[in-house]
PDB file of C-alpha atoms in Angstrom:
ATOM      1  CA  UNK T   6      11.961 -59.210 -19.878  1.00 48.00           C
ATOM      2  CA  UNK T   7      10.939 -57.363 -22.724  1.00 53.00           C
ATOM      3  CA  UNK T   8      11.027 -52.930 -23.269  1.00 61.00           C
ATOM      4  CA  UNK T   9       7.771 -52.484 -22.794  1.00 66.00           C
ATOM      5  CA  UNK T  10       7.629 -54.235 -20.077  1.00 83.00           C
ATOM      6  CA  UNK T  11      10.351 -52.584 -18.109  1.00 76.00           C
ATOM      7  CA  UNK T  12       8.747 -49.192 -19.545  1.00 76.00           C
ATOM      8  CA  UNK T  13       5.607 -50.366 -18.356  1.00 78.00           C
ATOM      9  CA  UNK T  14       7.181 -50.648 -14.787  1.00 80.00           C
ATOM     10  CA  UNK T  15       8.828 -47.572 -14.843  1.00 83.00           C
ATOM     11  CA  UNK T  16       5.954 -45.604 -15.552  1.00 82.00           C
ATOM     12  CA  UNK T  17       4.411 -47.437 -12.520  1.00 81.00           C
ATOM     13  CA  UNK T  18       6.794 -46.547 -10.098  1.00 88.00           C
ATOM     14  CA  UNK T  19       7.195 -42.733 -11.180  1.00 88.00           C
ATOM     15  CA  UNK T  20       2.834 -42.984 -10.913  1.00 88.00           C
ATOM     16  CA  UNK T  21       3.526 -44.407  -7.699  1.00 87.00           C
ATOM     17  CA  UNK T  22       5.921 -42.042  -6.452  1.00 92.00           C
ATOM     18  CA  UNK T  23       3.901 -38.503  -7.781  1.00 93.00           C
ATOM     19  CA  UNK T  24       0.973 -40.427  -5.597  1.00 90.00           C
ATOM     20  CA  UNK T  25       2.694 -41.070  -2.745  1.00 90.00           C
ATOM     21  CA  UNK T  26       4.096 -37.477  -3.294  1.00 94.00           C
ATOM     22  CA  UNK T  27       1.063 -35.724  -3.181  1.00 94.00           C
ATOM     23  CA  UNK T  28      -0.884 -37.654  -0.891  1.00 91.00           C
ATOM     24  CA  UNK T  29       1.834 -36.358   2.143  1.00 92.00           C
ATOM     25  CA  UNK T  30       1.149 -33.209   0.989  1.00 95.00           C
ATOM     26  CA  UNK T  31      -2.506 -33.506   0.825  1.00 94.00           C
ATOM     27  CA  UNK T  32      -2.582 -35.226   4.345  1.00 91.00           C
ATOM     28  CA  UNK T  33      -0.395 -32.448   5.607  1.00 94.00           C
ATOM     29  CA  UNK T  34      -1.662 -28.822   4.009  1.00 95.00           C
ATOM     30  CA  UNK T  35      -4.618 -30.243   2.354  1.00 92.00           C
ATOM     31  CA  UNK T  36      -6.408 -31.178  -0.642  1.00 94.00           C
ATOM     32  CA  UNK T  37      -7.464 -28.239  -1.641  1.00 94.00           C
ATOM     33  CA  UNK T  38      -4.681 -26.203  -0.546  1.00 95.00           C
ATOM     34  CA  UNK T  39      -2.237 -28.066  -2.616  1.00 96.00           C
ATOM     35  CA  UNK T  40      -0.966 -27.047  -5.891  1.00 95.00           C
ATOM     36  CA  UNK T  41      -0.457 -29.239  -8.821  1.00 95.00           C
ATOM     37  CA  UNK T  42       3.116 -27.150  -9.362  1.00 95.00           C
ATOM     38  CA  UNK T  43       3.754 -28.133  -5.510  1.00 96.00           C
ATOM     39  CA  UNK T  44       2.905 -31.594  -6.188  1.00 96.00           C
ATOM     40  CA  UNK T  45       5.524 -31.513  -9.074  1.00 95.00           C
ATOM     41  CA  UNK T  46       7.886 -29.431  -7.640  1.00 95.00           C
ATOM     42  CA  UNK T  47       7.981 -31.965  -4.309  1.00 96.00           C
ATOM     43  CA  UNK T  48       7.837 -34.802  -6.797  1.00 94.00           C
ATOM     44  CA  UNK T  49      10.970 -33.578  -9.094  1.00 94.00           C
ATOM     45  CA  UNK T  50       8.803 -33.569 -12.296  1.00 94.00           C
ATOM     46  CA  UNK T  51       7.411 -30.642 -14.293  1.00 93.00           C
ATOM     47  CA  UNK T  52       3.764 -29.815 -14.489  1.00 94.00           C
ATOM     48  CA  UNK T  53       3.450 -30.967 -17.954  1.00 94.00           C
ATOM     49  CA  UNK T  54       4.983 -34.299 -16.301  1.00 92.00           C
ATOM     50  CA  UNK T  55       2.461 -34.461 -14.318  1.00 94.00           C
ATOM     51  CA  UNK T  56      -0.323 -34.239 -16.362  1.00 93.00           C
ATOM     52  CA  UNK T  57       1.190 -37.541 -18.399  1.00 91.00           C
ATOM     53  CA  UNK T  58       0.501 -39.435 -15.267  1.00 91.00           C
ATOM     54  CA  UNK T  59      -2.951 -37.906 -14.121  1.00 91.00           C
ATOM     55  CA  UNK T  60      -5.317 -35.728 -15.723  1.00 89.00           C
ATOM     56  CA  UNK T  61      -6.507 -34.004 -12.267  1.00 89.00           C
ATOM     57  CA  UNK T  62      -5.759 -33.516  -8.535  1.00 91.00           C
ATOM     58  CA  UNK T  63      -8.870 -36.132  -7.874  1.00 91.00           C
ATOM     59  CA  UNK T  64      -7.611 -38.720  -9.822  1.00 89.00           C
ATOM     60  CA  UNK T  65      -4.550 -38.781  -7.527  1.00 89.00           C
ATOM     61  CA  UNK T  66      -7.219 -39.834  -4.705  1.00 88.00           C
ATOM     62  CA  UNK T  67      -9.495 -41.588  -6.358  1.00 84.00           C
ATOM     63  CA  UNK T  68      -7.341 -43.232  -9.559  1.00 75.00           C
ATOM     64  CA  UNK T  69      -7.510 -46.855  -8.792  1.00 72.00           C
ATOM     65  CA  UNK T  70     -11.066 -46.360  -7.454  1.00 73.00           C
ATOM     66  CA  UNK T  71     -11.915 -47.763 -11.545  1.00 72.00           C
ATOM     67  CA  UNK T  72     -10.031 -50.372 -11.225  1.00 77.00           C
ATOM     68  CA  UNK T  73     -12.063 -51.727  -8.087  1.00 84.00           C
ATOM     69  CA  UNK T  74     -14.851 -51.416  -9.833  1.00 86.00           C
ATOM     70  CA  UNK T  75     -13.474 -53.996 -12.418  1.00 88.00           C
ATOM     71  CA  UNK T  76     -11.986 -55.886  -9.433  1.00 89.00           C
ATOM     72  CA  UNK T  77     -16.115 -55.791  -8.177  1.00 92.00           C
ATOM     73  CA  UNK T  78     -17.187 -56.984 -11.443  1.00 94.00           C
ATOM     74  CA  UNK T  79     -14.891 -59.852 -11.608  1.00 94.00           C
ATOM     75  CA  UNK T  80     -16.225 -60.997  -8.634  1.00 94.00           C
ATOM     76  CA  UNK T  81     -19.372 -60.036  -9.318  1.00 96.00           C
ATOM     77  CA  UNK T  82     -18.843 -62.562 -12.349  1.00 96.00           C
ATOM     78  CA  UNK T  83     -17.409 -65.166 -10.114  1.00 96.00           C
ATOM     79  CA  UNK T  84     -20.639 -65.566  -7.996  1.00 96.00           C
ATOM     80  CA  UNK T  85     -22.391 -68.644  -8.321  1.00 97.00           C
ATOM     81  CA  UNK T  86     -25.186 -68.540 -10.623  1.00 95.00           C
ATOM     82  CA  UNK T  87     -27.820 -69.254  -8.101  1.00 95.00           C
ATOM     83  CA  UNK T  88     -27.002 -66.652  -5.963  1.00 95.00           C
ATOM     84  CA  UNK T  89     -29.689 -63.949  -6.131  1.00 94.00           C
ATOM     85  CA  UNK T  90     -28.317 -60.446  -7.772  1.00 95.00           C
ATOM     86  CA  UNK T  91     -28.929 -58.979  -4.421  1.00 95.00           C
ATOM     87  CA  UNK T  92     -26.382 -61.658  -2.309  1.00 94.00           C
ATOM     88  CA  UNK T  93     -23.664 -61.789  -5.494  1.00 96.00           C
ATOM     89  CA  UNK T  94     -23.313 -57.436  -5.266  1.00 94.00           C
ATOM     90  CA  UNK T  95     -23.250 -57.791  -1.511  1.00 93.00           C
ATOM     91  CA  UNK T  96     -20.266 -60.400  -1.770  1.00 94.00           C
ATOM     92  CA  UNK T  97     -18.948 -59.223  -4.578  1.00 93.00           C
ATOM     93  CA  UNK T  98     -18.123 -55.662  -2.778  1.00 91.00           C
ATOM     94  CA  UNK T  99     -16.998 -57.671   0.050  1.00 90.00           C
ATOM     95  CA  UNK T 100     -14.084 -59.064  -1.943  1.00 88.00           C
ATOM     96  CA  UNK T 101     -12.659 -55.833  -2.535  1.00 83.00           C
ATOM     97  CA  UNK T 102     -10.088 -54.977  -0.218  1.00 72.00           C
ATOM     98  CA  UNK T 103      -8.108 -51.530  -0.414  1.00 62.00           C
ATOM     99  CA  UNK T 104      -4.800 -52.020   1.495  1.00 55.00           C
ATOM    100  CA  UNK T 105      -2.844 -49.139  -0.432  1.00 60.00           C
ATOM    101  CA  UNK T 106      -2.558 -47.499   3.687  1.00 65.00           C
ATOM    102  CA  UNK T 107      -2.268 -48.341   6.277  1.00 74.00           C
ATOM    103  CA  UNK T 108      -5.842 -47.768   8.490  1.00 77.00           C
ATOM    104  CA  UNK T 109      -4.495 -44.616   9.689  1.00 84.00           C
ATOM    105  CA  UNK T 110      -3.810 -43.113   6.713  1.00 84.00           C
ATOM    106  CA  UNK T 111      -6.775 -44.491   4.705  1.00 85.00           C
ATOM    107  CA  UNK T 112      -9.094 -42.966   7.523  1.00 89.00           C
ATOM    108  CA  UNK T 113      -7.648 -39.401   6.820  1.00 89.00           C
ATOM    109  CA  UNK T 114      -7.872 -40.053   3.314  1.00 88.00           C
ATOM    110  CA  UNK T 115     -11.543 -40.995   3.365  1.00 89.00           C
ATOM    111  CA  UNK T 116     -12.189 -38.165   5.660  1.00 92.00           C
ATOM    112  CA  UNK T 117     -10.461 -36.122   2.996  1.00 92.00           C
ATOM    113  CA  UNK T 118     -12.516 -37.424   0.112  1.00 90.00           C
ATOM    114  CA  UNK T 119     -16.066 -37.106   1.837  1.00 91.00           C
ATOM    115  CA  UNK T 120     -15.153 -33.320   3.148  1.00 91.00           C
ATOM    116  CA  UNK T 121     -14.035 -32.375  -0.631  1.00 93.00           C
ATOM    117  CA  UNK T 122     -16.621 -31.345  -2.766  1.00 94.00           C
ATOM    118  CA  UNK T 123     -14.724 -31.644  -5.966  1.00 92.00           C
ATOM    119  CA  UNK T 124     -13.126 -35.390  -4.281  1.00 92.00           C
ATOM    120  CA  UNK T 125     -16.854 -36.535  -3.489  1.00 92.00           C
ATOM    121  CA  UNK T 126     -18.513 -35.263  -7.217  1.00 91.00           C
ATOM    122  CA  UNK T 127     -15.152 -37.120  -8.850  1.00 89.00           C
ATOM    123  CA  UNK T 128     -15.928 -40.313  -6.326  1.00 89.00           C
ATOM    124  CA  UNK T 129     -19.435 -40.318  -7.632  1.00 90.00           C
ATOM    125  CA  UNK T 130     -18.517 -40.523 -11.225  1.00 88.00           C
ATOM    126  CA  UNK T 131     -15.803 -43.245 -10.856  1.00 87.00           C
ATOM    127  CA  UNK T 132     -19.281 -44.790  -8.675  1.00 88.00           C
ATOM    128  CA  UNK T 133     -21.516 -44.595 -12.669  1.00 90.00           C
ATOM    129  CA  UNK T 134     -18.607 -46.148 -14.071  1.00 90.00           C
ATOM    130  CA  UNK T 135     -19.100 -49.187 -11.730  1.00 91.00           C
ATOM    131  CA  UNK T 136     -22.851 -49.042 -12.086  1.00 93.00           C
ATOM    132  CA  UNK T 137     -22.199 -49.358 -15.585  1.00 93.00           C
ATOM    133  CA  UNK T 138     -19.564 -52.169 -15.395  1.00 94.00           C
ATOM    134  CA  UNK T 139     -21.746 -54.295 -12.969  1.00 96.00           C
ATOM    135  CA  UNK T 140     -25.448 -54.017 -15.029  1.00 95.00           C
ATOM    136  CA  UNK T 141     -24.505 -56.354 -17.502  1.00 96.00           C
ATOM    137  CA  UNK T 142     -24.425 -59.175 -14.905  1.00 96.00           C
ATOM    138  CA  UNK T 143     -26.951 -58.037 -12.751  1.00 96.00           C
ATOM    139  CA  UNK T 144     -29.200 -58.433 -15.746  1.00 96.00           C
ATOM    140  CA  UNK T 145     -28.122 -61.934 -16.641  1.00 96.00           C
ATOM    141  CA  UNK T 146     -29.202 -62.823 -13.031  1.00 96.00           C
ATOM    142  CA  UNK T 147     -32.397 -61.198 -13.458  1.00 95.00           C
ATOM    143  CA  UNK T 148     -32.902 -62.433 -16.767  1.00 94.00           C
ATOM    144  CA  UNK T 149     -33.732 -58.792 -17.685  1.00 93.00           C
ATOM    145  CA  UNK T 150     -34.238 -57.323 -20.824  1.00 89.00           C
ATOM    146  CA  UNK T 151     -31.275 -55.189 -21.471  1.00 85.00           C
ATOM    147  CA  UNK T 152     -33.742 -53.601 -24.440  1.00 91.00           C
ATOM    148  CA  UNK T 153     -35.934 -52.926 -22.249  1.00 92.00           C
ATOM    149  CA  UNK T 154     -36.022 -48.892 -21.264  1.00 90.00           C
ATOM    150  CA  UNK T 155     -38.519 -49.758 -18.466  1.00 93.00           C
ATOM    151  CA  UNK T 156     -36.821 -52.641 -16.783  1.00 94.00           C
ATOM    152  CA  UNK T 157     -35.343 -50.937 -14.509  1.00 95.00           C
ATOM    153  CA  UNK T 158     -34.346 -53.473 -11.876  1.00 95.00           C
ATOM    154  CA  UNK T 159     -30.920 -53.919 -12.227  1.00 95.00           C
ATOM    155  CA  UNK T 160     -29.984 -50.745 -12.481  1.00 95.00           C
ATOM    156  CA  UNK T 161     -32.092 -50.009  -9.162  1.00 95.00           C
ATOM    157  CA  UNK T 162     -29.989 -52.949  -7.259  1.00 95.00           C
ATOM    158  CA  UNK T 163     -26.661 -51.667  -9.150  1.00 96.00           C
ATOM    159  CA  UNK T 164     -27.501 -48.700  -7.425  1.00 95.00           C
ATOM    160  CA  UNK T 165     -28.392 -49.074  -4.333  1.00 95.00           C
ATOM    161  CA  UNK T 166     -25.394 -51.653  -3.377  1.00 95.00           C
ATOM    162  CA  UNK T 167     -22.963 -48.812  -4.621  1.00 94.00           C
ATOM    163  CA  UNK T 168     -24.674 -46.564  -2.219  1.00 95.00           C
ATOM    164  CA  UNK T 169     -24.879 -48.468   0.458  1.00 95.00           C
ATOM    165  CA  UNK T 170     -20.944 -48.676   0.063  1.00 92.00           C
ATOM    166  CA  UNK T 171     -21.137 -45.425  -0.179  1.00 93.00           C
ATOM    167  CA  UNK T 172     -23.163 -44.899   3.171  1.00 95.00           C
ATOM    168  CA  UNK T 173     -20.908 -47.452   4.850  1.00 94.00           C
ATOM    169  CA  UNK T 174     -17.662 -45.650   3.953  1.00 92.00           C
ATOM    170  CA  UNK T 175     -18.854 -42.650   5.397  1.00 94.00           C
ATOM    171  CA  UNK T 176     -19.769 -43.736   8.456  1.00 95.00           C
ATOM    172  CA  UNK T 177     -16.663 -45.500   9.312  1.00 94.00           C
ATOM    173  CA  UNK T 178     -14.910 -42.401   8.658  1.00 93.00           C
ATOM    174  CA  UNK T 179     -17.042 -40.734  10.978  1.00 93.00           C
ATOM    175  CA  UNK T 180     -16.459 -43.097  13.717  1.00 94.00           C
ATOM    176  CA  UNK T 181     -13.051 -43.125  13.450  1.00 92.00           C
ATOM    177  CA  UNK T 182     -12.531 -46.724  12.181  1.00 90.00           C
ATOM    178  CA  UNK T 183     -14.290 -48.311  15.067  1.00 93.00           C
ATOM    179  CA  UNK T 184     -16.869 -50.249  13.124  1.00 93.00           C
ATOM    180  CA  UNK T 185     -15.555 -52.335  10.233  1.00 91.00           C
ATOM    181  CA  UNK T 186     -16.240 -50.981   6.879  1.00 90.00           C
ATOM    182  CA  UNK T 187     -17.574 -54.727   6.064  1.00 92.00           C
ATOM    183  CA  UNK T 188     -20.314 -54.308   9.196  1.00 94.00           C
ATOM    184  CA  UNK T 189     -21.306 -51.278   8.372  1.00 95.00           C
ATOM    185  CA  UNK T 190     -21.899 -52.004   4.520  1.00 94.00           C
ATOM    186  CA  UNK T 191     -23.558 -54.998   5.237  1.00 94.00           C
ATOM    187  CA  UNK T 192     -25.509 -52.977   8.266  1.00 95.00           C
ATOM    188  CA  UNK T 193     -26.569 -50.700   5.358  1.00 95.00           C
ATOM    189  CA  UNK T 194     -27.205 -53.094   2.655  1.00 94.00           C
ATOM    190  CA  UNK T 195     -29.472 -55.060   5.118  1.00 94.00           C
ATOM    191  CA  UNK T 196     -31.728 -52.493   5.684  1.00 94.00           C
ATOM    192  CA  UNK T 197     -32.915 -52.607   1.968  1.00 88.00           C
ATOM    193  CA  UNK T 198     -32.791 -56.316   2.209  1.00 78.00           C
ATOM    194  CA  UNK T 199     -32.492 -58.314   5.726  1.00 60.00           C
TER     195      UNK T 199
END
């Protein structure tokens, strides 16, 4: 096992615990109401320790919300080639799975995010950076011009998948977990598309 390796799992669990950390206080006085000093004052670090490990309060919530994206591209990737673009983002999404909570805890932590304004503008963003990591196959599907300012097809199916993630999230928040977030995304997504 080399240094950087053990550094490189050190810094991962310290990540881990100032996450863990906050989101109990979040969950419990929340989002808004919590300091970053309270974070690193429950957490045992200073604030300038915290700020090595996350550059904001969202990115506490929404930090590996990236790195689905790339998760969604890689599947996106793996799709057979003669699946439309339409059928490869559907399944693609469906291979993401987020089992960081439990469904308790991810249900107050969705609430959380779409009841946040500064949670849902920060969601959004991280939501561009997928659009932008996922075009690149959708327009090798399409055979689209990537030259092209007017062909805007992919970017149109990019973005409508995303928001009918989006939509689907949302509403399974809203009814408190009753309806799978997989039926309701492809409930959503099928109304574009049956």
């Amino acid at each position: 096992m080399t240094e950087q390796t053990l550094w490189n799992r050190t810094r991962q669990a310290v990540y881990d615990e100032i996450a863990r950390t906050a989101m109990g206080l979040f969950l419990a006085h929340g989002f808004e109401a919590t300091t970053i000093d309270e974070i690193a004052k429950a957490a045992g670090i200073s604030r300038r320790s915290f700020f090595r490990y996350f550059g904001t309060k969202e990115d506490i919530v929404l930090g590996d919300l990236a790195a689905k994206g790339e998760l969604a591209r890689v599947a996106l990737e793996a799709r057979p080639d003669d699946e439309d673009p339409w059928t490869a983002l559907r399944q693609a999404f469906h291979a993401i799975k987020d089992v960081a909570y439990d469904g308790e805890t991810m249900l107050k932590v969705t609430r959380m995010m779409y009841e946040t304004p500064s949670l849902r503008a920060r969601h959004i963003e991280k939501h561009l950076q997928w659009q932008a990591s996922l075009l690149p196959e959708v327009r090798r599907r399409l055979r689209a011009d990537a030259t092209d300012p007017l062909d805007v097809r992919a970017e149109a199916l990019v973005a409508c998948a995303i928001t009918c993630l989006d939509v689907a999230g949302e509403a399974w928040a809203r009814s408190n977990g009753a309806v799978t977030l997989p039926e309701l995304f492809d409930s959503a997504a099928a109304a574009l598309r049956p």
